[in-house]
Short mmCIF file of C-alpha atoms and ligand atoms in Angstrom, two decimals:
data_model
loop_
_atom_site.label_atom_id
_atom_site.label_comp_id
_atom_site.label_asym_id
_atom_site.label_seq_id
_atom_site.Cartn_x
_atom_site.Cartn_y
_atom_site.Cartn_z
CA MET A 1 -45.06 59.33 23.26
CA ALA A 2 -43.11 57.59 20.55
CA GLU A 3 -42.88 58.73 16.94
CA PHE A 4 -45.31 56.01 15.81
CA SER A 5 -47.89 57.07 18.32
CA ILE A 6 -47.73 60.69 17.08
CA ILE A 7 -48.18 59.50 13.51
CA ASP A 8 -51.11 57.25 14.42
CA THR A 9 -52.81 59.85 16.60
CA TYR A 10 -52.47 62.90 14.38
CA PHE A 11 -51.48 61.96 10.83
CA ASN A 12 -53.23 58.75 9.91
CA ARG A 13 -56.72 59.71 8.80
CA GLN A 14 -58.73 58.31 5.93
CA ILE A 15 -57.27 58.68 2.43
CA ASN A 16 -59.03 59.14 -0.91
CA SER A 17 -59.89 56.10 -2.99
CA SER A 18 -57.42 57.36 -5.65
CA VAL A 19 -54.54 56.44 -3.30
CA ASP A 20 -53.53 52.73 -3.30
CA LEU A 21 -51.53 52.80 -0.05
CA GLY A 22 -51.07 55.67 2.39
CA VAL A 23 -49.45 56.18 5.82
CA GLY A 24 -48.07 53.07 7.55
CA ASP A 25 -45.77 51.25 5.16
CA ASP A 26 -42.26 52.12 3.96
CA SER A 27 -43.66 54.15 1.07
CA ALA A 28 -47.03 55.17 -0.31
CA LEU A 29 -48.40 53.80 -3.58
CA LEU A 30 -50.19 55.72 -6.33
CA THR A 31 -51.33 54.59 -9.76
CA PRO A 32 -50.66 57.32 -12.35
CA PRO A 33 -53.81 58.07 -14.38
CA PRO A 34 -53.27 57.16 -18.06
CA ASN A 35 -51.42 59.78 -20.15
CA GLN A 36 -50.85 62.10 -17.21
CA GLN A 37 -47.66 63.67 -15.94
CA LEU A 38 -46.78 63.81 -12.25
CA VAL A 39 -46.57 67.40 -10.96
CA ILE A 40 -44.58 67.65 -7.73
CA CYS A 41 -43.29 70.45 -5.51
CA ALA A 42 -42.13 71.10 -1.95
CA ASP A 43 -42.08 74.05 0.42
CA THR A 44 -40.62 74.37 3.90
CA LEU A 45 -41.85 76.61 6.71
CA VAL A 46 -39.42 77.35 9.55
CA ALA A 47 -40.82 78.73 12.83
CA GLY A 48 -39.48 82.19 13.57
CA ARG A 49 -38.58 82.75 9.94
CA HIS A 50 -41.73 82.05 7.92
CA PHE A 51 -44.21 82.56 10.77
CA PRO A 52 -43.98 83.96 14.33
CA LEU A 53 -43.46 81.28 17.00
CA ASP A 54 -46.83 82.00 18.58
CA THR A 55 -48.87 81.66 15.36
CA ASN A 56 -52.07 79.68 15.77
CA PRO A 57 -51.09 76.04 15.00
CA HIS A 58 -54.31 75.51 13.00
CA ALA A 59 -53.25 78.33 10.66
CA ILE A 60 -49.73 76.87 10.34
CA GLY A 61 -51.22 73.52 9.35
CA TRP A 62 -53.52 75.11 6.78
CA LYS A 63 -50.83 77.33 5.29
CA SER A 64 -48.20 74.60 5.02
CA VAL A 65 -50.58 72.72 2.70
CA ALA A 66 -52.05 75.77 0.95
CA VAL A 67 -48.69 77.16 -0.25
CA ASN A 68 -47.93 73.84 -1.93
CA LEU A 69 -51.36 73.45 -3.53
CA SER A 70 -50.84 76.96 -4.87
CA ASP A 71 -47.70 75.77 -6.69
CA ILE A 72 -49.60 72.80 -8.14
CA ALA A 73 -52.44 75.16 -9.21
CA ALA A 74 -49.91 77.45 -10.91
CA MET A 75 -49.03 74.61 -13.32
CA GLY A 76 -52.71 74.09 -14.21
CA ALA A 77 -52.65 70.72 -12.43
CA LYS A 78 -55.07 68.88 -10.13
CA PRO A 79 -53.64 68.23 -6.65
CA GLN A 80 -53.93 64.70 -5.31
CA SER A 81 -51.81 64.10 -2.22
CA ILE A 82 -49.16 65.45 0.13
CA LEU A 83 -46.24 64.17 2.21
CA LEU A 84 -45.34 65.85 5.50
CA ALA A 85 -41.83 66.03 6.99
CA LEU A 86 -42.16 67.40 10.50
CA SER A 87 -39.29 68.36 12.84
CA LEU A 88 -40.50 69.09 16.36
CA PRO A 89 -38.51 70.54 19.30
CA GLN A 90 -40.88 68.83 21.76
CA ILE A 91 -44.16 66.93 21.82
CA ASP A 92 -46.91 69.45 22.47
CA HIS A 93 -50.30 67.77 22.09
CA ASP A 94 -52.32 70.98 21.93
CA TRP A 95 -50.05 72.20 19.15
CA LEU A 96 -50.16 68.88 17.26
CA LYS A 97 -53.93 68.72 17.52
CA GLY A 98 -54.42 72.24 16.13
CA PHE A 99 -51.74 71.81 13.47
CA SER A 100 -53.05 68.47 12.18
CA GLN A 101 -56.63 69.80 12.14
CA GLY A 102 -55.56 72.82 10.05
CA LEU A 103 -53.58 70.59 7.72
CA TYR A 104 -56.52 68.20 7.22
CA ASP A 105 -59.01 71.07 6.84
CA CYS A 106 -57.00 72.37 3.87
CA CYS A 107 -56.56 68.83 2.47
CA ASP A 108 -60.31 68.15 2.75
CA GLN A 109 -61.30 71.42 1.11
CA PHE A 110 -59.23 70.57 -1.98
CA GLY A 111 -59.72 66.78 -2.09
CA VAL A 112 -56.13 65.97 -1.15
CA SER A 113 -54.84 63.06 1.02
CA LEU A 114 -51.88 62.97 3.41
CA ILE A 115 -50.13 59.79 2.27
CA GLY A 116 -46.87 59.75 4.24
CA GLY A 117 -43.97 61.68 5.64
CA ASP A 118 -41.38 61.71 8.35
CA THR A 119 -41.39 62.79 12.00
CA THR A 120 -38.21 63.76 13.82
CA GLN A 121 -37.03 65.76 16.79
CA SER A 122 -34.92 68.86 16.20
CA PRO A 123 -34.29 72.17 18.00
CA HIS A 124 -36.28 74.10 15.39
CA LEU A 125 -39.91 73.59 14.45
CA THR A 126 -39.74 72.93 10.71
CA ILE A 127 -42.57 71.84 8.45
CA SER A 128 -41.80 70.59 4.98
CA VAL A 129 -44.68 69.56 2.73
CA THR A 130 -44.35 67.87 -0.64
CA ALA A 131 -47.42 68.03 -2.88
CA LEU A 132 -48.26 65.76 -5.81
CA GLY A 133 -50.74 66.32 -8.59
CA TRP A 134 -51.52 65.23 -12.12
CA ILE A 135 -51.91 66.88 -15.48
CA GLU A 136 -52.52 65.61 -19.02
CA ALA A 137 -49.10 65.04 -20.59
CA GLY A 138 -47.76 68.20 -22.22
CA GLN A 139 -50.51 70.46 -20.84
CA ALA A 140 -48.67 72.04 -17.88
CA VAL A 141 -48.69 75.84 -17.89
CA THR A 142 -45.08 76.94 -17.34
CA ARG A 143 -43.55 80.38 -16.82
CA SER A 144 -42.03 80.60 -20.27
CA GLY A 145 -44.96 80.90 -22.70
CA ALA A 146 -45.98 84.59 -22.53
CA GLN A 147 -46.60 86.11 -25.98
CA ILE A 148 -46.53 89.74 -27.11
CA GLY A 149 -50.07 91.17 -26.90
CA ASP A 150 -51.24 88.74 -24.19
CA TYR A 151 -53.12 90.20 -21.26
CA VAL A 152 -51.41 90.05 -17.86
CA CYS A 153 -54.06 88.94 -15.34
CA VAL A 154 -54.27 88.34 -11.61
CA SER A 155 -56.82 86.45 -9.52
CA GLY A 156 -58.50 87.92 -6.44
CA GLN A 157 -56.88 90.86 -4.68
CA VAL A 158 -53.19 91.53 -4.06
CA GLY A 159 -51.44 93.12 -1.09
CA ASP A 160 -53.80 91.87 1.66
CA ALA A 161 -51.28 89.55 3.33
CA ALA A 162 -48.51 92.17 3.36
CA TYR A 163 -50.92 94.73 4.82
CA ALA A 164 -52.03 92.24 7.48
CA LEU A 165 -48.42 91.48 8.45
CA GLN A 166 -48.02 95.14 9.40
CA HIS A 167 -51.48 95.43 11.02
CA LEU A 168 -51.80 92.24 13.05
CA GLY A 169 -55.32 91.75 14.35
CA HIS A 170 -56.88 93.46 11.32
CA HIS A 171 -59.60 91.39 9.66
CA LEU A 172 -57.29 90.90 6.66
CA GLN A 173 -55.11 88.68 8.87
CA LYS A 174 -57.17 85.71 7.66
CA ARG A 175 -55.71 86.36 4.19
CA LEU A 176 -52.21 86.08 5.69
CA ASP A 177 -52.93 83.06 7.91
CA TYR A 178 -55.34 81.17 5.66
CA PRO A 179 -54.34 81.76 2.02
CA THR A 180 -56.67 80.18 -0.55
CA PRO A 181 -54.83 78.18 -3.22
CA ARG A 182 -56.56 78.89 -6.54
CA CYS A 183 -56.93 75.23 -7.48
CA GLN A 184 -60.10 75.56 -9.57
CA LEU A 185 -58.90 78.59 -11.55
CA GLY A 186 -55.50 77.00 -12.17
CA GLN A 187 -57.11 73.93 -13.75
CA LYS A 188 -59.50 76.05 -15.84
CA LEU A 189 -56.49 77.92 -17.24
CA LYS A 190 -54.94 74.73 -18.58
CA GLY A 191 -55.04 75.04 -22.37
CA LEU A 192 -55.91 78.76 -22.13
CA ALA A 193 -53.13 80.62 -20.28
CA SER A 194 -49.79 81.03 -22.07
CA SER A 195 -47.83 81.27 -18.79
CA MET A 196 -48.62 81.24 -15.08
CA ILE A 197 -47.04 81.67 -11.64
CA ASP A 198 -48.42 81.89 -8.12
CA ILE A 199 -47.65 85.09 -6.24
CA SER A 200 -45.62 84.34 -3.14
CA ASP A 201 -42.91 87.03 -3.25
CA GLY A 202 -44.95 89.97 -4.56
CA LEU A 203 -46.62 90.53 -7.92
CA ALA A 204 -43.79 92.55 -9.51
CA GLN A 205 -41.11 90.03 -8.61
CA ASP A 206 -43.17 86.98 -9.57
CA LEU A 207 -44.34 88.52 -12.85
CA GLY A 208 -40.64 89.26 -13.38
CA HIS A 209 -40.00 85.49 -13.33
CA ILE A 210 -42.55 85.03 -16.14
CA LEU A 211 -41.00 87.86 -18.17
CA LYS A 212 -37.49 86.50 -17.75
CA ALA A 213 -38.49 82.94 -18.64
CA SER A 214 -40.54 84.17 -21.61
CA HIS A 215 -37.96 86.77 -22.81
CA LYS A 216 -40.66 89.44 -22.84
CA GLY A 217 -41.61 92.65 -21.03
CA ALA A 218 -44.89 94.01 -19.70
CA ILE A 219 -46.66 97.26 -19.03
CA LEU A 220 -49.01 97.34 -16.04
CA ASN A 221 -51.94 99.73 -15.59
CA LEU A 222 -51.86 100.52 -11.89
CA GLU A 223 -55.46 101.78 -11.79
CA ASN A 224 -56.59 98.23 -12.61
CA LEU A 225 -54.91 96.47 -9.66
CA ALA A 226 -57.63 94.76 -7.61
CA MET A 227 -57.18 95.59 -3.92
CA SER A 228 -59.25 95.43 -0.74
CA PRO A 229 -61.07 98.68 0.16
CA VAL A 230 -58.69 99.38 3.06
CA LEU A 231 -55.72 99.32 0.65
CA GLN A 232 -57.57 101.35 -1.98
CA ASP A 233 -57.91 104.14 0.58
CA LEU A 234 -54.12 104.45 1.07
CA CYS A 235 -51.99 106.91 -0.89
CA HIS A 236 -50.74 105.69 -4.26
CA GLU A 237 -47.17 104.93 -3.20
CA GLN A 238 -48.30 102.87 -0.19
CA LYS A 239 -50.95 100.83 -1.90
CA TRP A 240 -48.75 100.08 -4.91
CA GLN A 241 -46.03 98.98 -2.53
CA TYR A 242 -48.38 96.47 -0.87
CA ALA A 243 -49.96 95.28 -4.12
CA LEU A 244 -46.76 94.95 -6.15
CA ALA A 245 -44.08 94.10 -3.57
CA GLY A 246 -46.04 92.49 -0.72
CA GLY A 247 -45.59 88.75 -0.37
CA ASP A 248 -47.78 85.80 0.63
CA ASP A 249 -50.75 86.57 -1.65
CA TYR A 250 -50.96 83.09 -3.21
CA GLU A 251 -53.04 84.50 -6.03
CA LEU A 252 -52.34 83.40 -9.61
CA CYS A 253 -50.67 85.72 -12.12
CA PHE A 254 -51.09 84.52 -15.72
CA THR A 255 -50.77 85.69 -19.30
CA ILE A 256 -53.47 84.86 -21.81
CA SER A 257 -54.49 85.88 -25.34
CA PRO A 258 -57.53 88.21 -25.53
CA GLN A 259 -59.48 85.44 -27.29
CA ASN A 260 -58.69 82.82 -24.64
CA TYR A 261 -59.59 85.29 -21.91
CA LYS A 262 -63.10 85.54 -23.40
CA THR A 263 -63.34 81.74 -23.30
CA LEU A 264 -62.22 81.74 -19.65
CA LEU A 265 -64.93 84.22 -18.66
CA GLN A 266 -67.63 82.03 -20.20
CA GLN A 267 -66.98 79.52 -17.40
CA GLN A 268 -68.07 79.52 -13.77
CA LEU A 269 -65.05 80.59 -11.73
CA ASP A 270 -64.81 80.62 -7.94
CA VAL A 271 -62.61 83.75 -7.94
CA ASN A 272 -62.54 86.96 -9.99
CA THR A 273 -59.73 87.71 -12.39
CA THR A 274 -58.56 91.17 -13.47
CA ILE A 275 -56.65 92.32 -16.54
CA ILE A 276 -53.81 94.47 -15.19
CA GLY A 277 -51.53 94.87 -18.19
CA THR A 278 -50.12 93.66 -21.49
CA ILE A 279 -47.07 91.67 -22.58
CA THR A 280 -44.61 93.67 -24.72
CA ASN A 281 -41.34 92.96 -26.51
CA SER A 282 -39.47 95.49 -24.32
CA GLN A 283 -37.76 93.02 -21.89
CA THR A 284 -38.67 95.35 -19.01
CA LEU A 285 -41.55 95.76 -16.58
CA SER A 286 -42.99 99.27 -16.62
CA PHE A 287 -45.95 100.93 -14.95
CA GLN A 288 -48.53 103.52 -15.89
CA HIS A 289 -51.43 105.15 -14.10
CA HIS A 290 -54.26 106.43 -16.32
CA ASP A 291 -51.85 106.45 -19.28
CA GLN A 292 -49.15 108.41 -17.42
CA ALA A 293 -45.82 106.63 -17.00
CA VAL A 294 -44.99 106.00 -13.31
CA MET A 295 -41.51 105.28 -11.93
CA LEU A 296 -41.68 103.02 -8.91
CA ASN A 297 -39.00 102.16 -6.40
CA LEU A 298 -40.40 99.02 -4.86
CA ASN A 299 -38.95 97.72 -1.59
CA GLY A 300 -37.65 94.20 -1.87
CA TYR A 301 -38.16 94.15 -5.60
CA GLN A 302 -35.18 92.79 -7.49
CA HIS A 303 -35.14 93.84 -11.06
CA PHE A 304 -35.10 90.75 -13.26
CA ALA A 305 -33.25 92.04 -16.31
P1 LIG B 1 -39.41 54.59 7.92
O1 LIG B 1 -38.64 54.43 9.19
O2 LIG B 1 -39.57 53.35 7.12
O3 LIG B 1 -38.97 55.79 7.14
P2 LIG B 1 -41.28 55.93 9.50
O4 LIG B 1 -41.24 55.25 10.79
O5 LIG B 1 -40.52 57.23 9.33
O6 LIG B 1 -40.89 54.91 8.37
O7 LIG B 1 -42.80 56.24 9.12
C1 LIG B 1 -43.79 55.25 9.26
C2 LIG B 1 -44.94 55.60 8.36
O8 LIG B 1 -45.53 56.81 8.80
C3 LIG B 1 -44.54 55.84 6.91
O9 LIG B 1 -45.61 55.36 6.09
C4 LIG B 1 -44.42 57.33 6.79
O10 LIG B 1 -44.68 57.77 5.49
C5 LIG B 1 -45.48 57.78 7.77
N1 LIG B 1 -45.18 59.07 8.41
C6 LIG B 1 -44.16 59.41 9.21
N2 LIG B 1 -44.26 60.66 9.67
C7 LIG B 1 -45.39 61.17 9.12
C8 LIG B 1 -46.05 62.44 9.17
N3 LIG B 1 -45.57 63.46 9.89
N4 LIG B 1 -47.18 62.56 8.46
C9 LIG B 1 -47.66 61.57 7.72
N5 LIG B 1 -47.11 60.36 7.63
C10 LIG B 1 -45.98 60.15 8.32
MG1 LIG B 2 -38.57 57.65 8.63
#
């Protein structure tokens, strides 16, 4: 089966009316909405490195889109479309069917169109997705705006994906295989959050990026970390390790003034948010548990200072 036949069979479904021209020409065409900035990001998944070779292809398709929509959400932007660069070792129709279905399922859930890409043969299965979205000019929520006294907040629960990676077959594996990009929350935080990041490398490390970019510090109250019941039941050291240093959560971590947080809670949100700490002028990230200082040696956590 030639490249064009793969594209036509698996990657040429209907596009949203907001796209002028999708798959099939030399490039896609989009009309920028008035006074909006283009928000664009890319993420690559390599088989054997980012997921085991035998991972369900539907989950790979979903996740390759979800991780990019999470980056768009973390800017406060609305996702619109994606491009897919696919390198395949061989043509496996069962795999392509499952993968494309997972990819389109995630696209459909968040109103996103696949508008183009590239398909090549290579010894390694590699999936590179580029996502595009829009935001009112000047409104993007970057990593650098945290202010002293802001709350540090997190959406959903952290540590599930890292726990699932070590307990394959556990029901939390769906959190590892099918992360939910927080697209609605991200857009609601536009104009309210002072800084934001999505958690892909662990909460401590990713919050560290906010602190470094904002030239601030933070103190976290470990008793406030939202975790699944199975993690809550672990000993302190273990659960904090999962929650703070586990990767692949794709929750949003943001800083917000107490007043703006009240405004946020007046709206209907499709995910809970939790206040887990406060921004300080200390330039360091420190931890306490019921007001007692805690020293943590987190695996894989690189100190940002
Ligand atoms: P060109 O040779 O001009 O780069 P291609 O033959 O690579 O064009 O692609 C033909 C069309 O199919 C283009 O519109 C391209 O964006 C699209 N396309 C190629 N591969 C994919 C893919 N994996 N998913 C979606 N669209 C694709
Ligand atoms: Mg090409």
